[in-house]
C-alpha cells in the first residue's frame, strides 16, 4: 500500500490531516471574526474590510482555478472531475458579480483598494500553485482546503441559534449553502482519490500546501481587525 492509505484506510487522507492539524484547522474555521458574525457582534467596518480584500483575492483565484482545470484535463483519469471544476468556474463568475453588487450595497469602491500584506502573500502562494510543476493532486488538495475553510466558517453563521445580522445573511449563504457544501465534498473525494495513489513526496507537498493554506486563511481573517 502506498502513501498514507494504510494509515488513513477508507477514511481518507484528508480526514487524517484535519485530525492531525486540528488546532490549526479550528483556528482557520472558527476565527473570532466569523464568531463575531455568528454572535451578531461583528464590527461592520471589519466586515467591509474583509469584503474588499476578498474581492481582490477572488480575482486572483480565477487563474488558480483555471490552472486546476488545465491540470484536470492533463492529469486526471476521471472525466467527471472536469465538470466539477468547470462548475466551479461558472460559480466564480457569478461570485465576482455578487462582490460588485455587495460592495455597492455597502458603498465600497472596488477600484481603489490596496491589497494588504497578508492578502498579497496568500495571492503569491496561489500563483505559485499555478506552476505546471505543481501536480494535480497538490492543486486539488489546495482547492479543497481553500473552499472548505470558507464553507465550514460561514455555515457556522447559519446554524440554529446563531445571531448573524440579517444584512450579512446573504454573504454567509454564499459559502454556507448546501450546494457549496456538496461542491466542497466533490473536491474532497477527488483529493482523497488522488492522494491514495500519490508518492510519498507528493503527499508531503500536498500536506504542506494544506498547512500553509490554514495559516494564510487565519492571516486573511486577521486582516478584518484592521491592524494586519
Ligand atoms: C481568502 C479566501 N479563502 C477562500 C475563499 C473561498 O472562495 C475566499 N473567497 N477567500
PDB file of C-alpha atoms and ligand atoms in Angstrom:
ATOM      1  CA  UNK A   1       0.000   0.000   0.000  1.00  0.00           C
ATOM      2  CA  UNK A   2       1.257   3.417  -0.918  1.00  0.00           C
ATOM      3  CA  UNK A   3       1.375   6.679   0.924  1.00  0.00           C
ATOM      4  CA  UNK A   4      -0.964   7.207   3.832  1.00  0.00           C
ATOM      5  CA  UNK A   5      -3.672   4.851   2.674  1.00  0.00           C
ATOM      6  CA  UNK A   6      -2.578   2.276   5.253  1.00  0.00           C
ATOM      7  CA  UNK A   7      -2.814   4.831   7.999  1.00  0.00           C
ATOM      8  CA  UNK A   8      -5.885   6.609   6.669  1.00  0.00           C
ATOM      9  CA  UNK A   9      -7.657   3.466   5.498  1.00  0.00           C
ATOM     10  CA  UNK A  10     -11.049   4.165   3.952  1.00  0.00           C
ATOM     11  CA  UNK A  11     -11.389   7.306   5.987  1.00  0.00           C
ATOM     12  CA  UNK A  12      -9.231   9.194   3.539  1.00  0.00           C
ATOM     13  CA  UNK A  13      -6.067  11.193   3.878  1.00  0.00           C
ATOM     14  CA  UNK A  14      -7.914  14.490   4.232  1.00  0.00           C
ATOM     15  CA  UNK A  15      -9.578  13.348   7.439  1.00  0.00           C
ATOM     16  CA  UNK A  16      -6.253  12.100   8.759  1.00  0.00           C
ATOM     17  CA  UNK A  17      -4.740  15.503   8.084  1.00  0.00           C
ATOM     18  CA  UNK A  18      -7.590  17.567   9.508  1.00  0.00           C
ATOM     19  CA  UNK A  19      -7.314  15.479  12.679  1.00  0.00           C
ATOM     20  CA  UNK A  20      -3.550  15.718  12.780  1.00  0.00           C
ATOM     21  CA  UNK A  21      -3.694  19.500  12.462  1.00  0.00           C
ATOM     22  CA  UNK A  22      -6.944  20.012  14.340  1.00  0.00           C
ATOM     23  CA  UNK A  23      -5.815  23.060  16.331  1.00  0.00           C
ATOM     24  CA  UNK A  24      -4.765  24.941  13.233  1.00  0.00           C
ATOM     25  CA  UNK A  25      -7.832  23.776  11.323  1.00  0.00           C
ATOM     26  CA  UNK A  26     -10.088  25.168  14.028  1.00  0.00           C
ATOM     27  CA  UNK A  27      -8.223  28.458  14.117  1.00  0.00           C
ATOM     28  CA  UNK A  28      -8.977  28.791  10.411  1.00  0.00           C
ATOM     29  CA  UNK A  29     -12.609  27.687  10.548  1.00  0.00           C
ATOM     30  CA  UNK A  30     -13.667  29.266  13.866  1.00  0.00           C
ATOM     31  CA  UNK A  31     -11.904  32.549  13.698  1.00  0.00           C
ATOM     32  CA  UNK A  32     -13.016  35.361  16.058  1.00  0.00           C
ATOM     33  CA  UNK A  33     -14.210  37.350  13.009  1.00  0.00           C
ATOM     34  CA  UNK A  34     -16.546  34.523  11.994  1.00  0.00           C
ATOM     35  CA  UNK A  35     -17.632  34.009  15.594  1.00  0.00           C
ATOM     36  CA  UNK A  36     -18.449  37.719  15.795  1.00  0.00           C
ATOM     37  CA  UNK A  37     -20.718  37.409  12.754  1.00  0.00           C
ATOM     38  CA  UNK A  38     -22.325  34.342  14.271  1.00  0.00           C
ATOM     39  CA  UNK A  39     -22.770  36.111  17.594  1.00  0.00           C
ATOM     40  CA  UNK A  40     -24.202  39.250  15.993  1.00  0.00           C
ATOM     41  CA  UNK A  41     -21.475  41.472  17.426  1.00  0.00           C
ATOM     42  CA  UNK A  42     -19.469  41.949  14.247  1.00  0.00           C
ATOM     43  CA  UNK A  43     -17.983  45.352  13.637  1.00  0.00           C
ATOM     44  CA  UNK A  44     -19.280  46.460  10.244  1.00  0.00           C
ATOM     45  CA  UNK A  45     -16.032  48.189   9.303  1.00  0.00           C
ATOM     46  CA  UNK A  46     -14.290  44.802   9.819  1.00  0.00           C
ATOM     47  CA  UNK A  47     -16.823  43.190   7.541  1.00  0.00           C
ATOM     48  CA  UNK A  48     -16.258  45.833   4.878  1.00  0.00           C
ATOM     49  CA  UNK A  49     -12.510  45.399   5.140  1.00  0.00           C
ATOM     50  CA  UNK A  50     -12.887  41.664   4.718  1.00  0.00           C
ATOM     51  CA  UNK A  51     -15.239  42.121   1.729  1.00  0.00           C
ATOM     52  CA  UNK A  52     -12.867  44.476  -0.097  1.00  0.00           C
ATOM     53  CA  UNK A  53      -9.838  42.295   0.478  1.00  0.00           C
ATOM     54  CA  UNK A  54     -11.712  39.175  -0.530  1.00  0.00           C
ATOM     55  CA  UNK A  55     -12.708  40.709  -3.840  1.00  0.00           C
ATOM     56  CA  UNK A  56      -9.010  41.108  -4.650  1.00  0.00           C
ATOM     57  CA  UNK A  57      -8.378  37.527  -3.556  1.00  0.00           C
ATOM     58  CA  UNK A  58     -11.238  36.125  -5.627  1.00  0.00           C
ATOM     59  CA  UNK A  59      -9.938  37.796  -8.770  1.00  0.00           C
ATOM     60  CA  UNK A  60      -6.586  36.085  -8.189  1.00  0.00           C
ATOM     61  CA  UNK A  61      -8.404  32.866  -7.533  1.00  0.00           C
ATOM     62  CA  UNK A  62      -9.622  32.792 -11.161  1.00  0.00           C
ATOM     63  CA  UNK A  63      -6.214  31.981 -12.723  1.00  0.00           C
ATOM     64  CA  UNK A  64      -5.594  29.451  -9.955  1.00  0.00           C
ATOM     65  CA  UNK A  65      -8.850  27.659 -10.713  1.00  0.00           C
ATOM     66  CA  UNK A  66      -8.037  27.832 -14.424  1.00  0.00           C
ATOM     67  CA  UNK A  67      -4.728  26.106 -13.677  1.00  0.00           C
ATOM     68  CA  UNK A  68      -6.550  23.346 -11.812  1.00  0.00           C
ATOM     69  CA  UNK A  69      -8.857  22.953 -14.805  1.00  0.00           C
ATOM     70  CA  UNK A  70      -5.833  22.602 -17.067  1.00  0.00           C
ATOM     71  CA  UNK A  71      -4.287  20.019 -14.764  1.00  0.00           C
ATOM     72  CA  UNK A  72      -7.569  18.118 -14.646  1.00  0.00           C
ATOM     73  CA  UNK A  73      -7.568  17.800 -18.401  1.00  0.00           C
ATOM     74  CA  UNK A  74      -3.967  16.611 -18.432  1.00  0.00           C
ATOM     75  CA  UNK A  75      -3.620  14.505 -15.318  1.00  0.00           C
ATOM     76  CA  UNK A  76      -6.992  13.200 -14.199  1.00  0.00           C
ATOM     77  CA  UNK A  77      -8.172   9.721 -15.191  1.00  0.00           C
ATOM     78  CA  UNK A  78     -11.728  10.527 -14.261  1.00  0.00           C
ATOM     79  CA  UNK A  79     -13.603  12.629 -16.811  1.00  0.00           C
ATOM     80  CA  UNK A  80     -16.179  13.768 -14.262  1.00  0.00           C
ATOM     81  CA  UNK A  81     -13.507  15.853 -12.479  1.00  0.00           C
ATOM     82  CA  UNK A  82     -13.533  18.339 -15.327  1.00  0.00           C
ATOM     83  CA  UNK A  83     -17.238  19.034 -14.999  1.00  0.00           C
ATOM     84  CA  UNK A  84     -16.830  19.677 -11.289  1.00  0.00           C
ATOM     85  CA  UNK A  85     -14.044  22.201 -11.816  1.00  0.00           C
ATOM     86  CA  UNK A  86     -15.893  23.773 -14.721  1.00  0.00           C
ATOM     87  CA  UNK A  87     -18.938  24.176 -12.475  1.00  0.00           C
ATOM     88  CA  UNK A  88     -16.641  25.971 -10.041  1.00  0.00           C
ATOM     89  CA  UNK A  89     -15.578  28.327 -12.807  1.00  0.00           C
ATOM     90  CA  UNK A  90     -19.193  29.213 -13.538  1.00  0.00           C
ATOM     91  CA  UNK A  91     -19.833  29.788  -9.831  1.00  0.00           C
ATOM     92  CA  UNK A  92     -16.784  32.025  -9.634  1.00  0.00           C
ATOM     93  CA  UNK A  93     -18.093  34.133 -12.479  1.00  0.00           C
ATOM     94  CA  UNK A  94     -21.276  34.593 -10.531  1.00  0.00           C
ATOM     95  CA  UNK A  95     -19.286  35.318  -7.390  1.00  0.00           C
ATOM     96  CA  UNK A  96     -17.445  38.225  -8.978  1.00  0.00           C
ATOM     97  CA  UNK A  97     -20.758  39.818  -9.952  1.00  0.00           C
ATOM     98  CA  UNK A  98     -22.003  39.232  -6.428  1.00  0.00           C
ATOM     99  CA  UNK A  99     -18.988  41.003  -4.937  1.00  0.00           C
ATOM    100  CA  UNK A 100     -19.671  44.037  -7.093  1.00  0.00           C
ATOM    101  CA  UNK A 101     -23.297  44.110  -6.059  1.00  0.00           C
ATOM    102  CA  UNK A 102     -22.473  43.594  -2.385  1.00  0.00           C
ATOM    103  CA  UNK A 103     -19.777  46.276  -2.477  1.00  0.00           C
ATOM    104  CA  UNK A 104     -22.212  48.827  -3.868  1.00  0.00           C
ATOM    105  CA  UNK A 105     -24.692  47.884  -1.138  1.00  0.00           C
ATOM    106  CA  UNK A 106     -22.025  48.847   1.429  1.00  0.00           C
ATOM    107  CA  UNK A 107     -20.792  51.890  -0.520  1.00  0.00           C
ATOM    108  CA  UNK A 108     -17.413  50.358  -1.159  1.00  0.00           C
ATOM    109  CA  UNK A 109     -15.484  51.240  -4.281  1.00  0.00           C
ATOM    110  CA  UNK A 110     -13.645  48.183  -5.537  1.00  0.00           C
ATOM    111  CA  UNK A 111     -11.343  50.136  -7.819  1.00  0.00           C
ATOM    112  CA  UNK A 112      -9.004  51.725  -5.364  1.00  0.00           C
ATOM    113  CA  UNK A 113      -8.434  49.015  -2.798  1.00  0.00           C
ATOM    114  CA  UNK A 114      -4.843  48.253  -1.913  1.00  0.00           C
ATOM    115  CA  UNK A 115      -4.224  44.625  -1.031  1.00  0.00           C
ATOM    116  CA  UNK A 116      -2.876  44.209   2.483  1.00  0.00           C
ATOM    117  CA  UNK A 117       0.265  42.182   3.095  1.00  0.00           C
ATOM    118  CA  UNK A 118      -1.477  39.036   4.305  1.00  0.00           C
ATOM    119  CA  UNK A 119      -3.586  39.112   1.147  1.00  0.00           C
ATOM    120  CA  UNK A 120      -0.583  39.713  -1.103  1.00  0.00           C
ATOM    121  CA  UNK A 121       1.268  36.791   0.434  1.00  0.00           C
ATOM    122  CA  UNK A 122      -1.699  34.488   0.058  1.00  0.00           C
ATOM    123  CA  UNK A 123      -2.172  35.552  -3.580  1.00  0.00           C
ATOM    124  CA  UNK A 124       1.513  34.952  -4.258  1.00  0.00           C
ATOM    125  CA  UNK A 125       1.149  31.457  -2.861  1.00  0.00           C
ATOM    126  CA  UNK A 126      -1.911  30.891  -5.076  1.00  0.00           C
ATOM    127  CA  UNK A 127       0.116  31.997  -8.039  1.00  0.00           C
ATOM    128  CA  UNK A 128       2.929  29.593  -7.155  1.00  0.00           C
ATOM    129  CA  UNK A 129       0.392  26.776  -7.216  1.00  0.00           C
ATOM    130  CA  UNK A 130      -0.449  27.562 -10.852  1.00  0.00           C
ATOM    131  CA  UNK A 131       3.028  26.389 -11.844  1.00  0.00           C
ATOM    132  CA  UNK A 132       2.915  23.397 -14.180  1.00  0.00           C
ATOM    133  CA  UNK A 133       5.326  21.580 -11.867  1.00  0.00           C
ATOM    134  CA  UNK A 134       2.705  21.517  -9.136  1.00  0.00           C
ATOM    135  CA  UNK A 135       0.790  18.271  -9.603  1.00  0.00           C
ATOM    136  CA  UNK A 136      -2.962  17.913  -9.996  1.00  0.00           C
ATOM    137  CA  UNK A 137      -3.009  16.086  -6.637  1.00  0.00           C
ATOM    138  CA  UNK A 138      -1.409  19.002  -4.801  1.00  0.00           C
ATOM    139  CA  UNK A 139      -3.547  21.563  -6.655  1.00  0.00           C
ATOM    140  CA  UNK A 140      -6.871  19.827  -5.987  1.00  0.00           C
ATOM    141  CA  UNK A 141      -5.960  19.357  -2.326  1.00  0.00           C
ATOM    142  CA  UNK A 142      -5.248  23.086  -2.129  1.00  0.00           C
ATOM    143  CA  UNK A 143      -8.514  23.891  -3.902  1.00  0.00           C
ATOM    144  CA  UNK A 144     -10.427  21.726  -1.468  1.00  0.00           C
ATOM    145  CA  UNK A 145      -8.765  23.390   1.544  1.00  0.00           C
ATOM    146  CA  UNK A 146      -9.384  26.952   0.329  1.00  0.00           C
ATOM    147  CA  UNK A 147     -13.059  26.340  -0.362  1.00  0.00           C
ATOM    148  CA  UNK A 148     -13.755  24.076   2.618  1.00  0.00           C
ATOM    149  CA  UNK A 149     -12.466  26.625   5.138  1.00  0.00           C
ATOM    150  CA  UNK A 150     -14.969  29.194   3.868  1.00  0.00           C
ATOM    151  CA  UNK A 151     -17.731  26.625   3.693  1.00  0.00           C
ATOM    152  CA  UNK A 152     -17.198  25.497   7.296  1.00  0.00           C
ATOM    153  CA  UNK A 153     -16.750  29.025   8.573  1.00  0.00           C
ATOM    154  CA  UNK A 154     -19.820  30.579   7.004  1.00  0.00           C
ATOM    155  CA  UNK A 155     -22.069  27.623   7.655  1.00  0.00           C
ATOM    156  CA  UNK A 156     -21.392  28.188  11.375  1.00  0.00           C
ATOM    157  CA  UNK A 157     -23.086  31.561  10.980  1.00  0.00           C
ATOM    158  CA  UNK A 158     -26.230  29.893   9.643  1.00  0.00           C
ATOM    159  CA  UNK A 159     -26.589  27.251  12.344  1.00  0.00           C
ATOM    160  CA  UNK A 160     -29.569  27.278  14.603  1.00  0.00           C
ATOM    161  CA  UNK A 161     -29.039  29.658  17.463  1.00  0.00           C
ATOM    162  CA  UNK A 162     -26.679  31.920  15.553  1.00  0.00           C
ATOM    163  CA  UNK A 163     -27.390  35.641  15.710  1.00  0.00           C
ATOM    164  CA  UNK A 164     -25.997  36.654  12.353  1.00  0.00           C
ATOM    165  CA  UNK A 165     -27.219  40.155  11.403  1.00  0.00           C
ATOM    166  CA  UNK A 166     -29.793  39.918   8.619  1.00  0.00           C
ATOM    167  CA  UNK A 167     -27.777  42.141   6.274  1.00  0.00           C
ATOM    168  CA  UNK A 168     -24.939  39.582   6.403  1.00  0.00           C
ATOM    169  CA  UNK A 169     -27.060  36.503   5.793  1.00  0.00           C
ATOM    170  CA  UNK A 170     -26.595  36.600   2.050  1.00  0.00           C
ATOM    171  CA  UNK A 171     -22.825  36.568   2.450  1.00  0.00           C
ATOM    172  CA  UNK A 172     -22.993  33.610   4.821  1.00  0.00           C
ATOM    173  CA  UNK A 173     -25.322  31.758   2.490  1.00  0.00           C
ATOM    174  CA  UNK A 174     -22.961  32.260  -0.426  1.00  0.00           C
ATOM    175  CA  UNK A 175     -20.438  29.896   1.181  1.00  0.00           C
ATOM    176  CA  UNK A 176     -22.615  28.218   3.775  1.00  0.00           C
ATOM    177  CA  UNK A 177     -25.317  26.836   1.461  1.00  0.00           C
ATOM    178  CA  UNK A 178     -25.733  23.114   0.878  1.00  0.00           C
ATOM    179  CA  UNK A 179     -24.842  23.321  -2.823  1.00  0.00           C
ATOM    180  CA  UNK A 180     -21.470  24.782  -1.944  1.00  0.00           C
ATOM    181  CA  UNK A 181     -21.029  22.085   0.681  1.00  0.00           C
ATOM    182  CA  UNK A 182     -21.624  19.447  -1.984  1.00  0.00           C
ATOM    183  CA  UNK A 183     -19.122  21.161  -4.252  1.00  0.00           C
ATOM    184  CA  UNK A 184     -16.524  21.020  -1.456  1.00  0.00           C
ATOM    185  CA  UNK A 185     -17.310  17.351  -0.846  1.00  0.00           C
ATOM    186  CA  UNK A 186     -16.663  16.652  -4.531  1.00  0.00           C
ATOM    187  CA  UNK A 187     -13.234  18.235  -4.182  1.00  0.00           C
ATOM    188  CA  UNK A 188     -12.587  16.228  -1.061  1.00  0.00           C
ATOM    189  CA  UNK A 189     -13.463  12.986  -2.829  1.00  0.00           C
ATOM    190  CA  UNK A 190     -11.210  13.814  -5.773  1.00  0.00           C
ATOM    191  CA  UNK A 191      -8.372  14.870  -3.450  1.00  0.00           C
ATOM    192  CA  UNK A 192      -8.661  11.694  -1.381  1.00  0.00           C
ATOM    193  CA  UNK A 193      -8.690   9.573  -4.514  1.00  0.00           C
ATOM    194  CA  UNK A 194      -5.617  11.314  -5.883  1.00  0.00           C
ATOM    195  CA  UNK A 195      -3.810  11.176  -2.532  1.00  0.00           C
ATOM    196  CA  UNK A 196      -4.474   7.448  -2.313  1.00  0.00           C
ATOM    197  CA  UNK A 197      -2.217   6.943  -5.332  1.00  0.00           C
ATOM    198  CA  UNK A 198       0.305   9.637  -4.531  1.00  0.00           C
ATOM    199  CA  UNK A 199       4.017   9.140  -3.929  1.00  0.00           C
ATOM    200  CA  UNK A 200       5.495   9.991  -0.517  1.00  0.00           C
ATOM    201  CA  UNK A 201       6.932  13.155  -1.962  1.00  0.00           C
ATOM    202  CA  UNK A 202       3.638  14.293  -3.408  1.00  0.00           C
ATOM    203  CA  UNK A 203       1.863  13.533  -0.142  1.00  0.00           C
ATOM    204  CA  UNK A 204       4.363  15.681   1.678  1.00  0.00           C
ATOM    205  CA  UNK A 205       3.838  18.550  -0.746  1.00  0.00           C
ATOM    206  CA  UNK A 206       0.062  18.290  -0.503  1.00  0.00           C
ATOM    207  CA  UNK A 207       0.089  18.255   3.303  1.00  0.00           C
ATOM    208  CA  UNK A 208       2.463  21.192   3.307  1.00  0.00           C
ATOM    209  CA  UNK A 209       0.154  23.131   0.968  1.00  0.00           C
ATOM    210  CA  UNK A 210      -2.807  22.298   3.220  1.00  0.00           C
ATOM    211  CA  UNK A 211      -0.961  23.652   6.268  1.00  0.00           C
ATOM    212  CA  UNK A 212       0.151  26.795   4.507  1.00  0.00           C
ATOM    213  CA  UNK A 213      -3.412  27.467   3.418  1.00  0.00           C
ATOM    214  CA  UNK A 214      -4.625  27.129   7.003  1.00  0.00           C
ATOM    215  CA  UNK A 215      -2.045  29.712   8.039  1.00  0.00           C
ATOM    216  CA  UNK A 216      -2.878  32.073   5.188  1.00  0.00           C
ATOM    217  CA  UNK A 217      -6.584  31.810   5.933  1.00  0.00           C
ATOM    218  CA  UNK A 218      -6.014  32.738   9.582  1.00  0.00           C
ATOM    219  CA  UNK A 219      -3.890  35.663   8.389  1.00  0.00           C
ATOM    220  CA  UNK A 220      -6.661  36.631   5.999  1.00  0.00           C
ATOM    221  CA  UNK A 221      -9.336  36.688   8.706  1.00  0.00           C
ATOM    222  CA  UNK A 222      -6.943  38.640  10.928  1.00  0.00           C
ATOM    223  CA  UNK A 223      -6.914  41.454   8.354  1.00  0.00           C
ATOM    224  CA  UNK A 224     -10.531  42.220   9.225  1.00  0.00           C
ATOM    225  CA  UNK A 225      -9.170  43.611  12.501  1.00  0.00           C
ATOM    226  CA  UNK A 226      -7.537  46.400  10.580  1.00  0.00           C
ATOM    227  CA  UNK A 227      -4.069  46.025  12.053  1.00  0.00           C
ATOM    228  CA  UNK A 228      -2.631  43.397   9.736  1.00  0.00           C
TER     229      UNK A 228
HETATM  230  C1  LIG B   1      -9.445  34.137   1.491  1.00  0.00           C
HETATM  231  C2  LIG B   1     -10.478  33.284   0.839  1.00  0.00           C
HETATM  232  N1  LIG B   1     -10.428  31.968   1.025  1.00  0.00           N
HETATM  233  C3  LIG B   1     -11.340  31.165   0.443  1.00  0.00           C
HETATM  234  C4  LIG B   1     -12.342  31.679  -0.324  1.00  0.00           C
HETATM  235  C5  LIG B   1     -13.362  30.770  -0.924  1.00  0.00           C
HETATM  236  O1  LIG B   1     -13.655  31.036  -2.207  1.00  0.00           O
HETATM  237  C6  LIG B   1     -12.369  33.084  -0.483  1.00  0.00           C
HETATM  238  N2  LIG B   1     -13.331  33.688  -1.213  1.00  0.00           N
HETATM  239  N3  LIG B   1     -11.434  33.847   0.116  1.00  0.00           N
END
